[in-house]
């Protein structure tokens, strides 16, 4: 059994009402619920955390070290484009992660094309709305299965 942590960055607590053209109509709770069920069906453990504060996301990443988290699914939201501190936190704990975005960041403003995470992630999935998360989780489960 593997332990998955899904982390959601700033403003993602407003999913469902926030810019639905970019982020869809599903709220965060429903997305987490889908991921939790998928994890359970595959025989794995699921945890999730959302914060609008950079330091809280950093603390949660640090805690995942002692919680024996095997894999992180991370949507850093706007911190994608700004946060060296979150990048360093992920490098410090050395837990594999997939970077996720609901929207296709490459189809939007040019500042969204740069990420502080993509080059240290196992992979990046963007542009599929809520399905970006399930694709990431399925890929992570497969990766861990293949590693044994
Ligand atoms: C986002 C894309 C980011 O550029 C943006 O700041 C977000 C959400 C996405 O999921 O598409 O808040 O990470």
Tab-separated table of C-alpha atoms and ligand atoms in Angstrom, residues 10-12 18 22-23 75-81 100-105 108 111-112 133, ligand 1:
chain	number	residue	atom	x	y	z
A	10	UNK	CA	-3.812	29.245	-3.594
A	11	UNK	CA	-7.327	30.038	-4.814
A	12	UNK	CA	-8.098	26.412	-5.583
A	18	UNK	CA	-13.658	30.717	-9.875
A	22	UNK	CA	-10.449	27.955	-17.173
A	23	UNK	CA	-11.043	25.704	-14.188
A	75	UNK	CA	-1.100	21.761	-8.196
A	76	UNK	CA	0.957	24.733	-6.970
A	77	UNK	CA	-1.499	27.131	-8.698
A	78	UNK	CA	-0.016	30.655	-8.906
A	79	UNK	CA	3.013	29.523	-6.843
A	80	UNK	CA	3.978	27.487	-9.915
A	81	UNK	CA	5.300	30.646	-11.463
A	100	UNK	CA	-0.823	19.192	-12.211
A	101	UNK	CA	-2.808	22.054	-13.717
A	102	UNK	CA	-6.461	22.119	-14.618
A	103	UNK	CA	-5.912	24.600	-17.440
A	104	UNK	CA	-3.404	24.383	-20.246
A	105	UNK	CA	-0.921	26.925	-18.898
A	108	UNK	CA	-2.606	31.311	-21.620
A	111	UNK	CA	4.060	34.222	-17.535
A	112	UNK	CA	2.173	30.966	-16.914
A	133	UNK	CA	-5.773	15.096	-11.376
B	1	LIG	C1	-3.447	26.549	-12.338
B	1	LIG	C2	-2.762	27.448	-13.371
B	1	LIG	C3	-2.045	28.604	-12.693
B	1	LIG	O1	-1.410	29.433	-13.668
B	1	LIG	C4	-3.027	29.455	-11.917
B	1	LIG	O2	-2.357	30.481	-11.225
B	1	LIG	C5	-3.891	28.648	-11.005
B	1	LIG	C6	-4.363	27.341	-11.431
B	1	LIG	C7	-4.290	25.456	-13.014
B	1	LIG	O3	-4.654	24.504	-12.319
B	1	LIG	O4	-4.629	25.557	-14.195
B	1	LIG	O5	-4.269	29.118	-9.939
B	1	LIG	O6	-2.447	25.903	-11.579
